[in-house]
Amino acid sequence: MGEDKKDNLIQAALMLFEEQGYHTTKISDIVREAGVAQGTFYLYFKSKEDMFRSIAEACLEEIVVALQQGGVSKDTDEQKDYLMIRRALEVYHENKTILKIINRHGVGSQEIAGVSEAFYQQIMMVIKQALRDEAMYANYSEDQLEIIAFSKIGMVEMVAYQWFVVKNCGSETINALAQIIVGDLGPCKFKAME
Amino acid sequence: MGEDKKDNLIQAALMLFEEQGYHTTKISDIVREAGVAQGTFYLYFKSKEDMFRSIAEACLEEIVVALQQGGVSKDTDEQKDYLMIRRALEVYHENKTILKIINRHGVGSQEIAGVSEAFYQQIMMVIKQALRDEAMYANYSEDQLEIIAFSKIGMVEMVAYQWFVVKNCGSETINALAQIIVGDLGPCKFKAME
Amino acid sequence: MGEDKKDNLIQAALMLFEEQGYHTTKISDIVREAGVAQGTFYLYFKSKEDMFRSIAEACLEEIVVALQQGGVSKDTDEQKDYLMIRRALEVYHENKTILKIINRHGVGSQEIAGVSEAFYQQIMMVIKQALRDEAMYANYSEDQLEIIAFSKIGMVEMVAYQWFVVKNCGSETINALAQIIVGDLGPCKFKAME
Amino acid sequence: MGEDKKDNLIQAALMLFEEQGYHTTKISDIVREAGVAQGTFYLYFKSKEDMFRSIAEACLEEIVVALQQGGVSKDTDEQKDYLMIRRALEVYHENKTILKIINRHGVGSQEIAGVSEAFYQQIMMVIKQALRDEAMYANYSEDQLEIIAFSKIGMVEMVAYQWFVVKNCGSETINALAQIIVGDLGPCKFKAME
DNA sequence: TATGAATGAGAATTCATTCAT
DNA sequence: CATGAATGAATTCTCATTCAT
């Protein structure tokens, strides 16, 4: 029953953060939306920032886990690449709320910037690991793989942001997006050579 | 002499926004840093948000212009790609302050979000235009080019953010970064096919 | 068993009031220290102020009673004086907790100020009564005796506060303090005349 | 003109603290009484406690200075004693506001307790110095003089509090009070011997 | 232009008290 | 008797903005 209210608060906060941004949303808005008293907020969170940090940590952790469970296939590099990108787009689509909150409205707090930085380090590691299994990157150094990993993350994140958040497209666009993104790399290997 | 003070205010604001973010920085901080009186701020800017919007607009416009002046070469597609990426990295490096302000600290105001959104539309158009000149993308549709354009923007921005802001690397890393990023596309086209 | 909890609450409260004062101490601190639930507090006390008043009343009453049981000797005036002062110092030493709470941290509530005022009236009456038995004050008026009584109370209280609370001295200092205080009166009566 | 408002705030605060106590008085009460805006308070003081500390420091310092300027006479010990006591009563009478605030309502803050403790140390030193000039205390040790000093302070403070604050008597009572208090020491030297 | 004291609406936070279990 | 989650009124404090000089 207690966790009930905490969950109400989190849901209300996520909705409001997404709608009007983190800074615009007041604690009084959150509690009103959640249907609890002002003081109840402080029963579960030390402050608005503390609340956001804990929500963000949970959401970003979910993304990392979802990405890790991605591709264990034994296909060609092109197929691996395609699956990885598609998987990443799917995950970002499912988590577009937090993506929107962090990218559009920003948060602006050293502590939360830390959470975000740690998140990128984690997914970079996941991607780097996946790249090591591709023949194409066989003789790339660790540093070079890191550059590739981050460039892929940026690619997916920007496309996901523009299509899922700005244009508000649904999951049916994922395949098309993934094909074009990968096609920019993959197809060239044979089509462009013809 | 008046413009002097305005410039002081802008420099002070940029420095503080970069250090502590837009929301944490108070007008009183800015005027203290700029060495002018509290009221003087309002001789040059309508409000704090107005100031930030005008600074952001100017910085982002600079980036757009710089990018536009980029590739007028008549080289091969690979060379064009490499030059475009390197140019973009250079521009982001020169403007890493605004990159840091917007990416790390966020913006957090609907009106400024508009500035940022317009910025991305503009550079997307610039990139799309450039891509049209590449033989490789000859039979891509407008929508497909837009996807490619945004994925390139995301790629460069993320790498620039991680290396120039997070790792705080200097401009001497630009070539290496550009080569790897493009190599992820380029080499495959001929080397990987051997 | 119920009284057990009430006593726990009182002990916890006294400890915390002494340490950090009445206003700084929260009900939540008291119940945590006492090891009971928040609501339990209100089974035994109407409010925080009610609790403090009842504790203060009890403590101060103890002091009054202890003082009353003091001097029933039939010695000389000097001896009576010395015994009275020493007795008072002893009583204050035993009750230095409440002394510290009221003097150092203050009370800060009209209703409790009443308790304190009544306390001083009572001990003043006790002292005045004792003074009446001393030949020295035979022809002092009631008002004059009241002045003497209060001055003696102030004297003892200040010395007790400075030595037992501020300097945190133990009961072994009582004799020395009493001798000096009385000596300031006593010796003059005969020694200084020689 | 700025100091004007600061002074208004101090006067309003002193009045309210005296009337209803430190804790009961809200900052909103103070600013209303002073006729300034809520924010103006924070232009001059960091907090209510900060304000009170600065006021208390000033008032108590005044008392110390007033006491120091007291008796430089070359009279007999009895006369010195009487003058010292009367002087102290006068000073306390003039400063009965702060006396009332600190003694009746209490303050309850470690930092302010420090101010009060320092105050007592200072006046103790002043009194001790004065006592050294009296033949009567010629062969008292420092420690013994300290006891005497504090007992005199307690005496005067309690009497002042009871007569000036509780009974609200005017300055015309000072002589009578001083005579009785000193008489308790002085007169005995000859009258009681008869 | 330039100043900076003053403003006051608005937000965060606290904590004594209640009450359903 | 005992609990402890929930309450919400009350207070402090912030800071962008104004305006008389």
PDB file of N, CA and C in Angstrom, chain B residues 37-100:
ATOM      1  N   ALA B  37      26.278  46.159 -12.846  1.00  0.00           N
ATOM      2  CA  ALA B  37      25.216  46.152 -11.837  1.00  0.00           C
ATOM      3  C   ALA B  37      24.054  45.267 -12.286  1.00  0.00           C
ATOM      4  N   GLN B  38      23.301  44.858 -11.299  1.00  0.00           N
ATOM      5  CA  GLN B  38      22.163  43.960 -11.530  1.00  0.00           C
ATOM      6  C   GLN B  38      21.234  44.495 -12.623  1.00  0.00           C
ATOM      7  N   GLY B  39      20.907  45.758 -12.496  1.00  0.00           N
ATOM      8  CA  GLY B  39      19.939  46.331 -13.432  1.00  0.00           C
ATOM      9  C   GLY B  39      20.453  46.418 -14.860  1.00  0.00           C
ATOM     10  N   THR B  40      21.754  46.504 -14.988  1.00  0.00           N
ATOM     11  CA  THR B  40      22.361  46.639 -16.318  1.00  0.00           C
ATOM     12  C   THR B  40      22.014  45.470 -17.231  1.00  0.00           C
ATOM     13  N   PHE B  41      21.858  44.319 -16.613  1.00  0.00           N
ATOM     14  CA  PHE B  41      21.502  43.128 -17.401  1.00  0.00           C
ATOM     15  C   PHE B  41      20.293  43.409 -18.283  1.00  0.00           C
ATOM     16  N   TYR B  42      19.321  44.102 -17.692  1.00  0.00           N
ATOM     17  CA  TYR B  42      18.049  44.304 -18.394  1.00  0.00           C
ATOM     18  C   TYR B  42      18.085  45.431 -19.427  1.00  0.00           C
ATOM     19  N   LEU B  43      19.240  46.099 -19.494  1.00  0.00           N
ATOM     20  CA  LEU B  43      19.392  47.076 -20.570  1.00  0.00           C
ATOM     21  C   LEU B  43      19.691  46.335 -21.877  1.00  0.00           C
ATOM     22  N   TYR B  44      20.256  45.147 -21.750  1.00  0.00           N
ATOM     23  CA  TYR B  44      20.690  44.418 -22.950  1.00  0.00           C
ATOM     24  C   TYR B  44      19.859  43.183 -23.264  1.00  0.00           C
ATOM     25  N   PHE B  45      19.202  42.651 -22.253  1.00  0.00           N
ATOM     26  CA  PHE B  45      18.394  41.450 -22.478  1.00  0.00           C
ATOM     27  C   PHE B  45      17.043  41.593 -21.796  1.00  0.00           C
ATOM     28  N   LYS B  46      16.041  41.035 -22.451  1.00  0.00           N
ATOM     29  CA  LYS B  46      14.694  41.146 -21.896  1.00  0.00           C
ATOM     30  C   LYS B  46      14.541  40.280 -20.650  1.00  0.00           C
ATOM     31  N   SER B  47      15.206  39.147 -20.671  1.00  0.00           N
ATOM     32  CA  SER B  47      15.108  38.231 -19.536  1.00  0.00           C
ATOM     33  C   SER B  47      16.257  37.238 -19.619  1.00  0.00           C
ATOM     34  N   LYS B  48      16.360  36.417 -18.626  1.00  0.00           N
ATOM     35  CA  LYS B  48      17.419  35.413 -18.611  1.00  0.00           C
ATOM     36  C   LYS B  48      17.233  34.473 -19.804  1.00  0.00           C
ATOM     37  N   GLU B  49      16.004  34.067 -20.026  1.00  0.00           N
ATOM     38  CA  GLU B  49      15.741  33.147 -21.130  1.00  0.00           C
ATOM     39  C   GLU B  49      16.042  33.806 -22.470  1.00  0.00           C
ATOM     40  N   ASP B  50      15.669  35.081 -22.563  1.00  0.00           N
ATOM     41  CA  ASP B  50      15.947  35.823 -23.792  1.00  0.00           C
ATOM     42  C   ASP B  50      17.446  35.854 -24.067  1.00  0.00           C
ATOM     43  N   MET B  51      18.211  36.073 -23.020  1.00  0.00           N
ATOM     44  CA  MET B  51      19.655  36.101 -23.193  1.00  0.00           C
ATOM     45  C   MET B  51      20.151  34.757 -23.709  1.00  0.00           C
ATOM     46  N   PHE B  52      19.712  33.706 -23.043  1.00  0.00           N
ATOM     47  CA  PHE B  52      20.209  32.396 -23.429  1.00  0.00           C
ATOM     48  C   PHE B  52      19.793  32.065 -24.866  1.00  0.00           C
ATOM     49  N   ARG B  53      18.563  32.407 -25.202  1.00  0.00           N
ATOM     50  CA  ARG B  53      18.108  32.106 -26.549  1.00  0.00           C
ATOM     51  C   ARG B  53      18.964  32.837 -27.570  1.00  0.00           C
ATOM     52  N   SER B  54      19.256  34.117 -27.286  1.00  0.00           N
ATOM     53  CA  SER B  54      20.020  34.866 -28.287  1.00  0.00           C
ATOM     54  C   SER B  54      21.462  34.347 -28.385  1.00  0.00           C
ATOM     55  N   ILE B  55      22.047  33.966 -27.244  1.00  0.00           N
ATOM     56  CA  ILE B  55      23.393  33.397 -27.291  1.00  0.00           C
ATOM     57  C   ILE B  55      23.365  32.069 -28.057  1.00  0.00           C
ATOM     58  N   ALA B  56      22.403  31.230 -27.700  1.00  0.00           N
ATOM     59  CA  ALA B  56      22.332  29.900 -28.311  1.00  0.00           C
ATOM     60  C   ALA B  56      22.103  30.034 -29.813  1.00  0.00           C
ATOM     61  N   GLU B  57      21.187  30.912 -30.177  1.00  0.00           N
ATOM     62  CA  GLU B  57      20.907  31.121 -31.595  1.00  0.00           C
ATOM     63  C   GLU B  57      22.175  31.513 -32.344  1.00  0.00           C
ATOM     64  N   ALA B  58      22.914  32.467 -31.771  1.00  0.00           N
ATOM     65  CA  ALA B  58      24.135  32.936 -32.421  1.00  0.00           C
ATOM     66  C   ALA B  58      25.144  31.807 -32.564  1.00  0.00           C
ATOM     67  N   CYS B  59      25.367  31.066 -31.472  1.00  0.00           N
ATOM     68  CA  CYS B  59      26.342  29.976 -31.511  1.00  0.00           C
ATOM     69  C   CYS B  59      25.922  28.918 -32.521  1.00  0.00           C
ATOM     70  N   LEU B  60      24.678  28.540 -32.463  1.00  0.00           N
ATOM     71  CA  LEU B  60      24.222  27.465 -33.344  1.00  0.00           C
ATOM     72  C   LEU B  60      24.243  27.925 -34.796  1.00  0.00           C
ATOM     73  N   GLU B  61      23.903  29.178 -35.021  1.00  0.00           N
ATOM     74  CA  GLU B  61      23.941  29.724 -36.370  1.00  0.00           C
ATOM     75  C   GLU B  61      25.374  29.671 -36.916  1.00  0.00           C
ATOM     76  N   GLU B  62      26.314  30.005 -36.029  1.00  0.00           N
ATOM     77  CA  GLU B  62      27.728  29.907 -36.410  1.00  0.00           C
ATOM     78  C   GLU B  62      28.086  28.511 -36.888  1.00  0.00           C
ATOM     79  N   ILE B  63      27.576  27.532 -36.150  1.00  0.00           N
ATOM     80  CA  ILE B  63      27.861  26.143 -36.521  1.00  0.00           C
ATOM     81  C   ILE B  63      27.275  25.842 -37.904  1.00  0.00           C
ATOM     82  N   VAL B  64      26.046  26.256 -38.097  1.00  0.00           N
ATOM     83  CA  VAL B  64      25.389  26.004 -39.383  1.00  0.00           C
ATOM     84  C   VAL B  64      26.204  26.639 -40.515  1.00  0.00           C
ATOM     85  N   VAL B  65      26.558  27.892 -40.330  1.00  0.00           N
ATOM     86  CA  VAL B  65      27.318  28.600 -41.362  1.00  0.00           C
ATOM     87  C   VAL B  65      28.648  27.900 -41.627  1.00  0.00           C
ATOM     88  N   ALA B  66      29.327  27.545 -40.561  1.00  0.00           N
ATOM     89  CA  ALA B  66      30.625  26.887 -40.707  1.00  0.00           C
ATOM     90  C   ALA B  66      30.484  25.585 -41.484  1.00  0.00           C
ATOM     91  N   LEU B  67      29.430  24.860 -41.195  1.00  0.00           N
ATOM     92  CA  LEU B  67      29.231  23.589 -41.883  1.00  0.00           C
ATOM     93  C   LEU B  67      28.945  23.812 -43.368  1.00  0.00           C
ATOM     94  N   GLN B  68      28.147  24.863 -43.627  1.00  0.00           N
ATOM     95  CA  GLN B  68      27.789  25.150 -45.016  1.00  0.00           C
ATOM     96  C   GLN B  68      29.014  25.463 -45.870  1.00  0.00           C
ATOM     97  N   GLN B  69      29.985  26.122 -45.234  1.00  0.00           N
ATOM     98  CA  GLN B  69      31.189  26.488 -45.984  1.00  0.00           C
ATOM     99  C   GLN B  69      32.134  25.321 -46.171  1.00  0.00           C
ATOM    100  N   GLY B  70      31.698  24.168 -45.695  1.00  0.00           N
ATOM    101  CA  GLY B  70      32.557  22.988 -45.706  1.00  0.00           C
ATOM    102  C   GLY B  70      32.923  22.479 -47.101  1.00  0.00           C
ATOM    103  N   GLY B  71      32.195  21.492 -47.546  1.00  0.00           N
ATOM    104  CA  GLY B  71      32.658  20.739 -48.706  1.00  0.00           C
ATOM    105  C   GLY B  71      32.286  21.323 -50.081  1.00  0.00           C
ATOM    106  N   VAL B  72      33.235  21.970 -50.713  1.00  0.00           N
ATOM    107  CA  VAL B  72      33.000  22.420 -52.077  1.00  0.00           C
ATOM    108  C   VAL B  72      33.976  21.698 -53.029  1.00  0.00           C
ATOM    109  N   SER B  73      34.495  20.597 -52.532  1.00  0.00           N
ATOM    110  CA  SER B  73      35.500  19.859 -53.306  1.00  0.00           C
ATOM    111  C   SER B  73      34.840  19.031 -54.417  1.00  0.00           C
ATOM    112  N   LYS B  74      35.666  18.539 -55.302  1.00  0.00           N
ATOM    113  CA  LYS B  74      35.158  17.692 -56.384  1.00  0.00           C
ATOM    114  C   LYS B  74      35.846  16.337 -56.367  1.00  0.00           C
ATOM    115  N   ASP B  75      35.998  15.835 -55.139  1.00  0.00           N
ATOM    116  CA  ASP B  75      36.734  14.590 -54.966  1.00  0.00           C
ATOM    117  C   ASP B  75      35.806  13.383 -55.075  1.00  0.00           C
ATOM    118  N   THR B  76      36.368  12.264 -54.721  1.00  0.00           N
ATOM    119  CA  THR B  76      35.558  11.042 -54.703  1.00  0.00           C
ATOM    120  C   THR B  76      34.612  11.109 -53.507  1.00  0.00           C
ATOM    121  N   ASP B  77      33.628  10.223 -53.512  1.00  0.00           N
ATOM    122  CA  ASP B  77      32.688  10.171 -52.398  1.00  0.00           C
ATOM    123  C   ASP B  77      33.403   9.954 -51.069  1.00  0.00           C
ATOM    124  N   GLU B  78      34.374   9.038 -51.084  1.00  0.00           N
ATOM    125  CA  GLU B  78      35.086   8.751 -49.824  1.00  0.00           C
ATOM    126  C   GLU B  78      35.754  10.007 -49.298  1.00  0.00           C
ATOM    127  N   GLN B  79      36.402  10.726 -50.198  1.00  0.00           N
ATOM    128  CA  GLN B  79      37.065  11.946 -49.775  1.00  0.00           C
ATOM    129  C   GLN B  79      36.059  12.976 -49.284  1.00  0.00           C
ATOM    130  N   LYS B  80      34.984  13.099 -50.018  1.00  0.00           N
ATOM    131  CA  LYS B  80      33.939  14.045 -49.591  1.00  0.00           C
ATOM    132  C   LYS B  80      33.457  13.713 -48.184  1.00  0.00           C
ATOM    133  N   ASP B  81      33.169  12.426 -47.965  1.00  0.00           N
ATOM    134  CA  ASP B  81      32.693  11.970 -46.661  1.00  0.00           C
ATOM    135  C   ASP B  81      33.690  12.314 -45.562  1.00  0.00           C
ATOM    136  N   TYR B  82      34.936  11.979 -45.828  1.00  0.00           N
ATOM    137  CA  TYR B  82      35.960  12.232 -44.830  1.00  0.00           C
ATOM    138  C   TYR B  82      36.056  13.718 -44.522  1.00  0.00           C
ATOM    139  N   LEU B  83      36.052  14.519 -45.577  1.00  0.00           N
ATOM    140  CA  LEU B  83      36.171  15.960 -45.369  1.00  0.00           C
ATOM    141  C   LEU B  83      34.976  16.524 -44.601  1.00  0.00           C
ATOM    142  N   MET B  84      33.812  16.006 -44.923  1.00  0.00           N
ATOM    143  CA  MET B  84      32.600  16.474 -44.248  1.00  0.00           C
ATOM    144  C   MET B  84      32.645  16.159 -42.743  1.00  0.00           C
ATOM    145  N   ILE B  85      33.030  14.928 -42.455  1.00  0.00           N
ATOM    146  CA  ILE B  85      33.108  14.514 -41.045  1.00  0.00           C
ATOM    147  C   ILE B  85      34.182  15.326 -40.313  1.00  0.00           C
ATOM    148  N   ARG B  86      35.326  15.466 -40.976  1.00  0.00           N
ATOM    149  CA  ARG B  86      36.392  16.197 -40.304  1.00  0.00           C
ATOM    150  C   ARG B  86      35.986  17.650 -40.073  1.00  0.00           C
ATOM    151  N   ARG B  87      35.377  18.203 -41.084  1.00  0.00           N
ATOM    152  CA  ARG B  87      34.921  19.583 -40.959  1.00  0.00           C
ATOM    153  C   ARG B  87      33.925  19.722 -39.793  1.00  0.00           C
ATOM    154  N   ALA B  88      33.017  18.779 -39.725  1.00  0.00           N
ATOM    155  CA  ALA B  88      32.002  18.834 -38.668  1.00  0.00           C
ATOM    156  C   ALA B  88      32.660  18.715 -37.288  1.00  0.00           C
ATOM    157  N   LEU B  89      33.631  17.824 -37.199  1.00  0.00           N
ATOM    158  CA  LEU B  89      34.331  17.672 -35.911  1.00  0.00           C
ATOM    159  C   LEU B  89      35.063  18.956 -35.545  1.00  0.00           C
ATOM    160  N   GLU B  90      35.675  19.565 -36.545  1.00  0.00           N
ATOM    161  CA  GLU B  90      36.368  20.828 -36.298  1.00  0.00           C
ATOM    162  C   GLU B  90      35.395  21.881 -35.773  1.00  0.00           C
ATOM    163  N   VAL B  91      34.273  21.974 -36.451  1.00  0.00           N
ATOM    164  CA  VAL B  91      33.280  22.968 -36.043  1.00  0.00           C
ATOM    165  C   VAL B  91      32.768  22.687 -34.630  1.00  0.00           C
ATOM    166  N   TYR B  92      32.509  21.433 -34.340  1.00  0.00           N
ATOM    167  CA  TYR B  92      32.042  21.103 -32.995  1.00  0.00           C
ATOM    168  C   TYR B  92      33.141  21.379 -31.966  1.00  0.00           C
ATOM    169  N   HIS B  93      34.370  21.131 -32.352  1.00  0.00           N
ATOM    170  CA  HIS B  93      35.447  21.394 -31.402  1.00  0.00           C
ATOM    171  C   HIS B  93      35.530  22.876 -31.079  1.00  0.00           C
ATOM    172  N   GLU B  94      35.407  23.675 -32.115  1.00  0.00           N
ATOM    173  CA  GLU B  94      35.462  25.126 -31.894  1.00  0.00           C
ATOM    174  C   GLU B  94      34.273  25.613 -31.064  1.00  0.00           C
ATOM    175  N   ASN B  95      33.186  24.895 -31.129  1.00  0.00           N
ATOM    176  CA  ASN B  95      31.975  25.320 -30.422  1.00  0.00           C
ATOM    177  C   ASN B  95      31.607  24.381 -29.286  1.00  0.00           C
ATOM    178  N   LYS B  96      32.650  23.817 -28.671  1.00  0.00           N
ATOM    179  CA  LYS B  96      32.309  22.809 -27.670  1.00  0.00           C
ATOM    180  C   LYS B  96      31.618  23.398 -26.441  1.00  0.00           C
ATOM    181  N   THR B  97      31.771  24.688 -26.256  1.00  0.00           N
ATOM    182  CA  THR B  97      31.100  25.293 -25.104  1.00  0.00           C
ATOM    183  C   THR B  97      29.586  25.126 -25.212  1.00  0.00           C
ATOM    184  N   ILE B  98      29.035  25.540 -26.345  1.00  0.00           N
ATOM    185  CA  ILE B  98      27.580  25.436 -26.474  1.00  0.00           C
ATOM    186  C   ILE B  98      27.151  23.969 -26.521  1.00  0.00           C
ATOM    187  N   LEU B  99      28.019  23.133 -27.091  1.00  0.00           N
ATOM    188  CA  LEU B  99      27.746  21.690 -27.121  1.00  0.00           C
ATOM    189  C   LEU B  99      27.614  21.165 -25.700  1.00  0.00           C
ATOM    190  N   LYS B 100      28.539  21.585 -24.869  1.00  0.00           N
ATOM    191  CA  LYS B 100      28.516  21.130 -23.479  1.00  0.00           C
ATOM    192  C   LYS B 100      27.295  21.673 -22.754  1.00  0.00           C
TER     193      LYS B 100
END
